[in-house]
Short mmCIF file of C-alpha atoms in Angstrom, two decimals:
data_model
loop_
_atom_site.label_atom_id
_atom_site.label_comp_id
_atom_site.label_asym_id
_atom_site.label_seq_id
_atom_site.Cartn_x
_atom_site.Cartn_y
_atom_site.Cartn_z
CA UNK A 1 -37.66 31.51 -33.25
CA UNK A 2 -41.08 32.97 -32.34
CA UNK A 3 -40.48 32.42 -28.62
CA UNK A 4 -36.74 32.29 -27.92
CA UNK A 5 -37.05 32.16 -24.10
CA UNK A 6 -37.09 28.32 -23.79
CA UNK A 7 -33.97 28.13 -25.98
CA UNK A 8 -31.91 30.75 -24.15
CA UNK A 9 -30.03 28.24 -21.96
CA UNK A 10 -29.74 25.58 -24.64
CA UNK A 11 -27.07 27.51 -26.50
CA UNK A 12 -23.84 27.15 -24.43
CA UNK A 13 -22.33 30.46 -25.54
CA UNK A 14 -25.55 32.42 -24.91
CA UNK A 15 -26.03 30.68 -21.56
CA UNK A 16 -22.51 31.73 -20.52
CA UNK A 17 -23.21 35.34 -21.55
CA UNK A 18 -26.49 35.47 -19.61
CA UNK A 19 -24.98 33.95 -16.45
CA UNK A 20 -22.01 36.35 -16.64
CA UNK A 21 -24.37 39.32 -16.98
CA UNK A 22 -26.47 38.17 -14.01
CA UNK A 23 -23.32 37.69 -11.92
CA UNK A 24 -22.15 41.24 -12.63
CA UNK A 25 -25.61 42.58 -11.82
CA UNK A 26 -25.62 40.63 -8.55
CA UNK A 27 -22.33 42.29 -7.57
CA UNK A 28 -23.74 45.67 -8.61
CA UNK A 29 -26.83 45.25 -6.46
CA UNK A 30 -24.75 44.13 -3.45
CA UNK A 31 -22.61 47.25 -3.72
CA UNK A 32 -25.78 49.35 -3.95
CA UNK A 33 -26.62 48.38 -0.35
CA UNK A 34 -23.19 48.94 1.28
CA UNK A 35 -23.17 52.31 3.02
CA UNK A 36 -20.31 54.79 2.85
CA UNK A 37 -18.32 54.84 6.13
CA UNK A 38 -19.37 57.54 8.58
CA UNK A 39 -23.00 57.93 7.40
CA UNK A 40 -26.00 57.38 9.67
CA UNK A 41 -28.42 55.61 7.32
CA UNK A 42 -31.42 56.06 9.61
CA UNK A 43 -30.95 59.82 9.86
CA UNK A 44 -30.33 60.04 6.10
CA UNK A 45 -33.53 58.13 5.31
CA UNK A 46 -35.47 60.49 7.56
CA UNK A 47 -34.09 63.44 5.59
CA UNK A 48 -34.41 61.83 2.14
CA UNK A 49 -37.67 63.71 1.55
CA UNK A 50 -35.49 66.64 0.48
CA UNK A 51 -34.61 64.66 -2.66
CA UNK A 52 -38.18 64.78 -3.98
CA UNK A 53 -38.73 67.26 -6.79
CA UNK A 54 -35.02 68.03 -7.13
CA UNK A 55 -32.20 66.93 -9.40
CA UNK A 56 -31.09 64.54 -6.66
CA UNK A 57 -34.44 62.76 -6.89
CA UNK A 58 -34.05 62.24 -10.65
CA UNK A 59 -30.46 61.06 -10.20
CA UNK A 60 -31.49 58.74 -7.37
CA UNK A 61 -33.94 56.94 -9.68
CA UNK A 62 -31.17 56.10 -12.17
CA UNK A 63 -28.85 54.71 -9.47
CA UNK A 64 -31.48 52.52 -7.80
CA UNK A 65 -31.83 54.57 -4.62
CA UNK A 66 -28.08 54.48 -3.92
CA UNK A 67 -27.94 58.25 -3.51
CA UNK A 68 -30.64 58.37 -0.82
CA UNK A 69 -28.91 55.49 1.01
CA UNK A 70 -25.36 56.90 0.57
CA UNK A 71 -23.93 53.64 -0.77
CA UNK A 72 -20.50 53.03 -2.27
CA UNK A 73 -22.18 52.85 -5.70
CA UNK A 74 -24.18 56.05 -5.13
CA UNK A 75 -22.86 57.68 -8.32
CA UNK A 76 -23.93 54.70 -10.42
CA UNK A 77 -23.13 54.58 -14.12
CA UNK A 78 -24.26 58.19 -14.65
CA UNK A 79 -20.74 59.77 -14.69
CA UNK A 80 -19.73 57.46 -17.56
CA UNK A 81 -22.95 58.17 -19.46
CA UNK A 82 -22.50 61.91 -18.88
CA UNK A 83 -18.96 61.71 -20.25
CA UNK A 84 -20.17 59.75 -23.30
CA UNK A 85 -22.91 62.30 -24.01
CA UNK A 86 -20.38 65.10 -23.53
CA UNK A 87 -18.17 63.76 -26.32
CA UNK A 88 -21.21 63.25 -28.57
CA UNK A 89 -22.04 66.93 -28.14
CA UNK A 90 -18.41 68.00 -28.54
CA UNK A 91 -18.24 66.21 -31.90
CA UNK A 92 -20.62 68.81 -33.31
CA UNK A 93 -18.34 71.64 -32.14
CA UNK A 94 -14.75 70.34 -32.34
CA UNK A 95 -13.57 68.78 -35.63
CA UNK A 96 -10.91 66.74 -33.78
CA UNK A 97 -13.54 64.74 -31.89
CA UNK A 98 -15.62 64.30 -35.06
CA UNK A 99 -12.53 63.06 -36.92
CA UNK A 100 -11.84 60.46 -34.21
CA UNK A 101 -15.41 59.20 -34.52
CA UNK A 102 -14.84 58.53 -38.22
CA UNK A 103 -11.42 56.87 -37.89
CA UNK A 104 -12.83 53.43 -37.14
CA UNK A 105 -11.41 51.19 -34.42
CA UNK A 106 -8.37 53.34 -33.55
CA UNK A 107 -10.44 56.49 -33.22
CA UNK A 108 -12.99 54.64 -31.12
CA UNK A 109 -10.28 53.41 -28.75
CA UNK A 110 -8.94 56.94 -28.35
CA UNK A 111 -12.41 58.33 -27.61
CA UNK A 112 -13.04 55.52 -25.12
CA UNK A 113 -9.81 56.41 -23.34
CA UNK A 114 -10.79 60.09 -23.16
CA UNK A 115 -14.25 59.11 -21.93
CA UNK A 116 -12.73 57.06 -19.10
CA UNK A 117 -10.49 59.93 -17.99
CA UNK A 118 -13.47 62.30 -18.07
CA UNK A 119 -15.50 59.79 -16.04
CA UNK A 120 -12.84 59.78 -13.31
CA UNK A 121 -12.87 63.59 -13.24
CA UNK A 122 -16.67 63.69 -13.02
CA UNK A 123 -16.61 61.09 -10.24
CA UNK A 124 -14.21 63.24 -8.22
CA UNK A 125 -16.32 66.38 -8.68
CA UNK A 126 -19.67 64.69 -8.00
CA UNK A 127 -18.41 62.72 -5.00
CA UNK A 128 -17.00 65.89 -3.38
CA UNK A 129 -20.30 67.71 -4.01
CA UNK A 130 -22.24 64.80 -2.53
CA UNK A 131 -19.94 64.63 0.53
CA UNK A 132 -20.50 68.36 1.11
CA UNK A 133 -24.26 67.84 0.76
CA UNK A 134 -24.23 65.03 3.33
CA UNK A 135 -22.32 67.19 5.79
CA UNK A 136 -24.81 70.03 5.28
CA UNK A 137 -27.58 67.70 6.52
CA UNK A 138 -25.90 67.59 9.94
CA UNK A 139 -27.36 64.47 11.57
CA UNK A 140 -26.63 62.24 8.56
CA UNK A 141 -22.85 62.32 9.17
CA UNK A 142 -21.49 61.00 12.46
CA UNK A 143 -18.10 62.79 12.39
CA UNK A 144 -18.09 65.59 9.77
CA UNK A 145 -14.86 67.15 8.58
CA UNK A 146 -12.08 66.78 6.03
CA UNK A 147 -11.54 63.13 6.98
CA UNK A 148 -15.10 62.22 6.08
CA UNK A 149 -14.98 64.26 2.86
CA UNK A 150 -11.70 62.63 1.78
CA UNK A 151 -12.85 59.07 2.51
CA UNK A 152 -16.19 59.66 0.78
CA UNK A 153 -14.54 61.09 -2.34
CA UNK A 154 -12.14 58.13 -2.57
CA UNK A 155 -14.89 55.57 -1.91
CA UNK A 156 -17.40 56.97 -4.39
CA UNK A 157 -14.78 57.58 -7.09
CA UNK A 158 -13.45 54.03 -6.84
CA UNK A 159 -17.04 52.79 -6.85
CA UNK A 160 -17.83 54.79 -10.00
CA UNK A 161 -14.73 53.46 -11.78
CA UNK A 162 -15.58 49.89 -10.76
CA UNK A 163 -19.13 50.31 -12.11
CA UNK A 164 -17.69 51.65 -15.38
CA UNK A 165 -15.47 48.55 -15.63
CA UNK A 166 -18.40 46.22 -14.90
CA UNK A 167 -20.52 47.91 -17.57
CA UNK A 168 -17.76 47.50 -20.17
CA UNK A 169 -17.35 43.84 -19.20
CA UNK A 170 -21.06 43.20 -19.75
CA UNK A 171 -20.92 44.85 -23.17
CA UNK A 172 -17.88 42.80 -24.22
CA UNK A 173 -18.56 39.42 -22.58
CA UNK A 174 -22.23 39.48 -21.60
CA UNK A 175 -25.55 40.08 -23.32
CA UNK A 176 -26.88 43.55 -24.05
CA UNK A 177 -25.41 46.99 -23.40
CA UNK A 178 -23.81 47.07 -19.95
CA UNK A 179 -24.50 50.74 -19.23
CA UNK A 180 -28.16 50.50 -20.19
CA UNK A 181 -28.66 47.25 -18.26
CA UNK A 182 -27.32 48.84 -15.07
CA UNK A 183 -29.90 51.62 -15.31
CA UNK A 184 -32.52 48.99 -16.21
CA UNK A 185 -31.84 46.97 -13.05
CA UNK A 186 -31.60 50.13 -10.94
CA UNK A 187 -35.12 51.12 -12.03
CA UNK A 188 -36.83 47.74 -11.75
CA UNK A 189 -35.40 47.10 -8.28
CA UNK A 190 -37.82 49.73 -6.98
CA UNK A 191 -40.89 48.08 -8.52
CA UNK A 192 -41.49 45.50 -5.72
CA UNK A 193 -41.49 48.21 -3.04
CA UNK A 194 -43.84 50.36 -5.12
CA UNK A 195 -46.18 47.39 -5.62
CA UNK A 196 -46.21 46.76 -1.85
CA UNK A 197 -47.00 50.43 -1.17
CA UNK A 198 -49.82 50.32 -3.73
CA UNK A 199 -51.24 47.17 -2.10
CA UNK A 200 -51.08 48.80 1.34
CA UNK A 201 -52.91 51.85 -0.04
CA UNK A 202 -55.59 49.51 -1.42
CA UNK A 203 -55.94 47.73 1.94
CA UNK A 204 -56.41 50.93 3.93
CA UNK A 205 -58.84 52.37 1.40
CA UNK A 206 -56.72 55.16 -0.10
CA UNK A 207 -57.15 53.54 -3.53
CA UNK A 208 -60.22 51.67 -4.74
CA UNK A 209 -60.25 48.46 -6.76
CA UNK A 210 -61.68 50.28 -9.78
CA UNK A 211 -58.76 52.72 -9.75
CA UNK A 212 -56.25 49.85 -9.60
CA UNK A 213 -57.88 48.04 -12.54
CA UNK A 214 -58.06 51.28 -14.56
CA UNK A 215 -54.43 52.08 -13.80
CA UNK A 216 -53.27 48.60 -14.80
CA UNK A 217 -55.21 48.92 -18.08
CA UNK A 218 -53.54 52.28 -18.75
CA UNK A 219 -50.10 50.83 -17.95
CA UNK A 220 -50.63 47.89 -20.33
CA UNK A 221 -51.93 50.18 -23.08
CA UNK A 222 -49.08 52.67 -22.74
CA UNK A 223 -46.51 49.85 -22.60
CA UNK A 224 -47.90 48.47 -25.87
CA UNK A 225 -47.72 51.96 -27.37
CA UNK A 226 -44.11 52.38 -26.20
CA UNK A 227 -43.14 49.05 -27.81
CA UNK A 228 -44.85 50.01 -31.07
CA UNK A 229 -43.29 53.49 -31.20
CA UNK A 230 -39.85 52.16 -30.23
CA UNK A 231 -39.92 49.73 -33.16
CA UNK A 232 -41.58 52.12 -35.64
CA UNK A 233 -39.42 53.50 -38.44
CA UNK A 234 -39.78 55.32 -41.76
CA UNK A 235 -38.05 53.25 -44.45
CA UNK A 236 -36.34 55.21 -47.22
CA UNK A 237 -35.77 52.97 -50.29
CA UNK A 238 -32.19 52.70 -51.56
CA UNK A 239 -31.05 51.24 -54.89
CA UNK A 240 -27.61 49.64 -55.22
CA UNK A 241 -26.72 49.35 -58.93
CA UNK A 242 -25.13 46.36 -60.61
CA UNK A 243 -21.32 46.53 -60.71
CA UNK A 244 -18.32 44.46 -61.74
CA UNK A 245 -16.19 43.08 -58.89
CA UNK A 246 -13.09 40.91 -59.00
CA UNK A 247 -12.19 39.10 -62.21
CA UNK A 248 -15.15 39.91 -64.36
CA UNK A 249 -17.70 38.89 -61.77
CA UNK A 250 -20.88 40.92 -61.78
CA UNK A 251 -22.72 41.78 -58.59
CA UNK A 252 -26.39 42.16 -59.29
CA UNK A 253 -28.23 45.28 -58.23
CA UNK A 254 -29.93 45.22 -54.87
CA UNK A 255 -32.80 47.05 -53.22
CA UNK A 256 -32.48 48.06 -49.60
CA UNK A 257 -33.74 50.77 -47.29
CA UNK A 258 -32.60 53.25 -44.63
CA UNK A 259 -34.69 52.96 -41.43
CA UNK A 260 -35.32 56.33 -39.81
CA UNK A 261 -36.76 55.62 -36.38
CA UNK A 262 -39.63 57.80 -35.22
CA UNK A 263 -37.94 57.93 -31.82
CA UNK A 264 -34.27 58.23 -32.80
CA UNK A 265 -33.34 60.10 -29.63
CA UNK A 266 -34.60 57.40 -27.25
CA UNK A 267 -35.13 58.52 -23.66
CA UNK A 268 -32.44 61.22 -23.65
CA UNK A 269 -34.82 64.18 -24.35
CA UNK A 270 -36.87 63.30 -21.26
CA UNK A 271 -33.72 63.03 -19.13
CA UNK A 272 -32.48 66.42 -20.37
CA UNK A 273 -35.92 67.99 -19.85
CA UNK A 274 -36.13 66.58 -16.32
CA UNK A 275 -32.69 67.98 -15.52
CA UNK A 276 -33.92 71.46 -16.46
CA UNK A 277 -37.47 71.32 -15.05
CA UNK A 278 -36.24 70.40 -11.56
CA UNK A 279 -33.83 73.36 -11.39
CA UNK A 280 -36.34 75.66 -9.55
CA UNK A 281 -37.12 72.92 -7.02
CA UNK A 282 -33.42 72.19 -6.52
CA UNK A 283 -32.60 75.86 -5.95
CA UNK A 284 -35.55 76.23 -3.55
CA UNK A 285 -34.33 73.25 -1.50
CA UNK A 286 -30.99 74.95 -0.85
CA UNK A 287 -32.09 78.59 -0.80
CA UNK A 288 -34.43 80.76 1.25
CA UNK A 289 -35.06 83.44 -1.40
CA UNK A 290 -38.86 84.05 -1.67
CA UNK A 291 -38.77 84.50 -5.45
CA UNK A 292 -37.12 81.12 -5.96
CA UNK A 293 -39.63 79.47 -3.63
CA UNK A 294 -42.54 80.98 -5.60
CA UNK A 295 -40.96 79.86 -8.87
CA UNK A 296 -40.56 76.33 -7.50
CA UNK A 297 -44.26 76.29 -6.54
CA UNK A 298 -45.22 77.22 -10.11
CA UNK A 299 -43.04 74.49 -11.64
CA UNK A 300 -44.53 71.65 -9.65
CA UNK A 301 -46.55 68.73 -11.08
CA UNK A 302 -50.22 69.70 -11.15
CA UNK A 303 -49.68 73.15 -12.67
CA UNK A 304 -50.14 73.76 -16.38
CA UNK A 305 -46.99 75.90 -16.43
CA UNK A 306 -45.08 72.77 -15.43
CA UNK A 307 -46.77 70.58 -18.04
CA UNK A 308 -46.38 73.04 -20.92
CA UNK A 309 -42.75 73.83 -20.09
CA UNK A 310 -41.92 70.13 -19.66
CA UNK A 311 -43.52 69.24 -23.02
CA UNK A 312 -41.76 72.13 -24.81
CA UNK A 313 -38.39 71.07 -23.36
CA UNK A 314 -38.92 67.45 -24.46
CA UNK A 315 -39.81 68.49 -28.03
CA UNK A 316 -36.81 70.84 -28.20
CA UNK A 317 -34.33 68.28 -26.88
CA UNK A 318 -35.73 65.60 -29.21
CA UNK A 319 -34.80 67.69 -32.23
CA UNK A 320 -31.54 68.78 -30.62
CA UNK A 321 -30.32 65.30 -29.70
CA UNK A 322 -31.47 63.81 -33.03
CA UNK A 323 -29.43 66.46 -34.86
CA UNK A 324 -26.41 65.52 -32.75
CA UNK A 325 -26.51 61.75 -33.27
CA UNK A 326 -27.76 61.68 -36.88
CA UNK A 327 -25.91 63.46 -39.68
CA UNK A 328 -27.72 63.34 -43.07
CA UNK A 329 -24.65 64.75 -44.88
CA UNK A 330 -22.42 61.87 -43.76
CA UNK A 331 -25.11 59.35 -44.67
CA UNK A 332 -25.50 60.87 -48.14
CA UNK A 333 -21.72 60.81 -48.68
CA UNK A 334 -21.52 57.14 -47.67
CA UNK A 335 -24.31 56.26 -50.09
CA UNK A 336 -22.51 58.13 -52.87
CA UNK A 337 -19.21 56.34 -52.19
CA UNK A 338 -20.96 52.97 -52.42
CA UNK A 339 -22.69 53.93 -55.65
CA UNK A 340 -26.10 53.67 -53.98
CA UNK A 341 -28.87 56.20 -54.45
CA UNK A 342 -32.44 56.98 -53.46
CA UNK A 343 -34.75 56.54 -56.46
CA UNK A 344 -35.83 59.91 -57.84
CA UNK A 345 -33.26 61.89 -55.79
CA UNK A 346 -29.87 63.08 -57.03
CA UNK A 347 -26.84 61.83 -55.04
CA UNK A 348 -24.92 64.20 -52.79
CA UNK A 349 -26.46 67.41 -51.49
CA UNK A 350 -29.97 66.66 -52.74
CA UNK A 351 -29.93 63.29 -50.96
CA UNK A 352 -28.80 64.93 -47.71
CA UNK A 353 -31.57 67.51 -47.98
CA UNK A 354 -34.15 64.81 -48.71
CA UNK A 355 -33.08 62.70 -45.72
CA UNK A 356 -33.03 65.77 -43.47
CA UNK A 357 -36.55 66.73 -44.58
CA UNK A 358 -37.88 63.23 -43.88
CA UNK A 359 -36.07 63.12 -40.53
CA UNK A 360 -37.57 66.46 -39.51
CA UNK A 361 -41.06 65.22 -40.33
CA UNK A 362 -40.81 61.89 -38.49
CA UNK A 363 -39.17 63.52 -35.45
CA UNK A 364 -42.23 65.68 -34.78
CA UNK A 365 -44.61 62.79 -33.94
CA UNK A 366 -41.73 61.13 -32.08
CA UNK A 367 -41.24 64.21 -29.89
CA UNK A 368 -44.98 64.55 -29.21
CA UNK A 369 -45.10 60.87 -28.32
CA UNK A 370 -42.22 61.33 -25.83
CA UNK A 371 -43.98 64.34 -24.27
CA UNK A 372 -47.21 62.36 -23.86
CA UNK A 373 -45.39 59.37 -22.35
CA UNK A 374 -43.75 61.70 -19.81
CA UNK A 375 -46.94 63.60 -18.93
CA UNK A 376 -49.64 60.89 -18.95
CA UNK A 377 -48.54 59.43 -15.57
CA UNK A 378 -48.91 62.86 -13.94
CA UNK A 379 -52.41 63.26 -15.39
CA UNK A 380 -53.42 59.75 -14.33
CA UNK A 381 -52.23 60.40 -10.78
CA UNK A 382 -54.14 63.68 -10.68
CA UNK A 383 -57.35 62.07 -11.96
CA UNK A 384 -57.27 59.19 -9.49
CA UNK A 385 -55.61 61.18 -6.66
CA UNK A 386 -52.83 58.62 -6.29
CA UNK A 387 -49.42 59.40 -4.83
CA UNK A 388 -47.63 56.02 -4.86
CA UNK A 389 -47.78 53.82 -7.93
CA UNK A 390 -45.06 51.95 -9.82
CA UNK A 391 -45.44 53.85 -13.07
CA UNK A 392 -43.45 56.62 -14.70
CA UNK A 393 -42.85 57.70 -18.28
CA UNK A 394 -39.08 57.87 -18.09
CA UNK A 395 -38.65 54.58 -16.29
CA UNK A 396 -41.12 52.87 -18.64
CA UNK A 397 -39.25 54.04 -21.73
CA UNK A 398 -35.91 52.88 -20.36
CA UNK A 399 -37.21 49.50 -19.21
CA UNK A 400 -39.00 48.78 -22.51
CA UNK A 401 -36.18 50.09 -24.70
CA UNK A 402 -33.41 48.18 -22.90
CA UNK A 403 -35.59 45.07 -22.68
CA UNK A 404 -36.29 45.10 -26.43
CA UNK A 405 -32.61 45.66 -27.27
CA UNK A 406 -31.50 42.78 -25.02
CA UNK A 407 -34.11 40.42 -26.44
CA UNK A 408 -33.07 41.31 -30.00
CA UNK A 409 -29.44 40.53 -29.20
CA UNK A 410 -30.46 37.17 -27.72
CA UNK A 411 -32.48 36.41 -30.85
CA UNK A 412 -29.49 37.27 -33.04
CA UNK A 413 -27.32 34.81 -31.08
CA UNK A 414 -29.94 32.08 -31.45
CA UNK A 415 -30.37 32.84 -35.16
CA UNK A 416 -26.60 32.76 -35.73
CA UNK A 417 -26.37 29.43 -33.90
CA UNK A 418 -29.23 28.10 -36.02
CA UNK A 419 -27.44 29.02 -39.26
CA UNK A 420 -24.11 27.69 -37.99
CA UNK A 421 -25.74 24.34 -37.32
CA UNK A 422 -27.34 24.39 -40.76
CA UNK A 423 -23.99 25.14 -42.46
CA UNK A 424 -22.24 22.36 -40.50
CA UNK A 425 -24.87 19.85 -41.64
CA UNK A 426 -24.44 21.02 -45.22
CA UNK A 427 -20.65 20.56 -45.04
CA UNK A 428 -21.07 17.06 -43.58
CA UNK A 429 -23.42 16.11 -46.42
CA UNK A 430 -20.98 17.45 -49.01
CA UNK A 431 -18.11 15.43 -47.50
CA UNK A 432 -20.29 12.33 -47.56
CA UNK A 433 -21.05 12.84 -51.25
CA UNK A 434 -17.39 13.34 -52.07
CA UNK A 435 -16.45 10.13 -50.26
CA UNK A 436 -19.24 8.29 -52.06
CA UNK A 437 -18.05 9.52 -55.46
#
């Protein structure tokens, strides 16, 4: 089980899941290169420099360049993820949504249905905004007007719904989380082009060999750090007392633990922070007000105002998102219902306060780590004066996190198959003994 890669295709069920996932991703990548009717791709590519430093540039990274190419999958999986995050945030405000989250399978189905409806609404709004943006570029649209806007809205909305369906199919019938894998493949599809650009820069002398070796060493070191911090957790010991179950049977006491991850929020704080930090640049791209242009110049990579604001936003959103997705009170109540307790801590309110205190402490290094991961690439590029290199904090976190999660699921399938085979052999031996007796 140390190296599960050679055994991935030996398990028939796991092989089927992997091939199904790759098939869906193949369809997704094909759709990411089919242009929306009525768009001049050449003119759009010439104007795609306007995406840099704006919200559109951040969005374009998560959809694999589909936005800058105006493809039928230009919206990507982001409307569905936005709708999911929306309901996570609403659960902290509206008791009805929080109640549905706690109702088990039925509540989950209801929330999924609401999320799908919200996704369709977001697709309609975003596709209309994108169609208006394309028409504002002038040369990018061959025949502007209501006909183009209508066809673009219908095409992008249907594309967004189809991507949502494909993501759900991967989650149910494939390997890994479908939504995360789509972002994963959207990011890594840009790596080959970035590697080619880096090689061309090396050939023409823009980058020296020493800089390339140093950058690769930094990438390997940071990747190792991301893996370590992604897996790191603070384990809170939990004691489950002995109790009587069934007809006089006694279940012995057990010792377990609650893992509080140092990075519970994942990559979401960086995504939220990016969405806010690019607001001045986005406004400056569509406005001619001098004050906004000056503000956009201040909040550009290379200025300490940008770095400090970006880091502060990441730390804030790390605490904010962790508070949304992790509720110490609910966890303490569940432990109390099961009769479990943390040694030395009274059940109930004291347990919730203890967990919240530990969570607050471990979140601080996690938030600083996220800020460093997001800012180190900018500093490296400034030191070596490099513009094009396949390295970014956000993309690295997503690629490593999704990769680790997918590998863990594959290992679980292999482990389950291993135990199933062991149990079948045990049953065969028992039948043989019974026949012998």
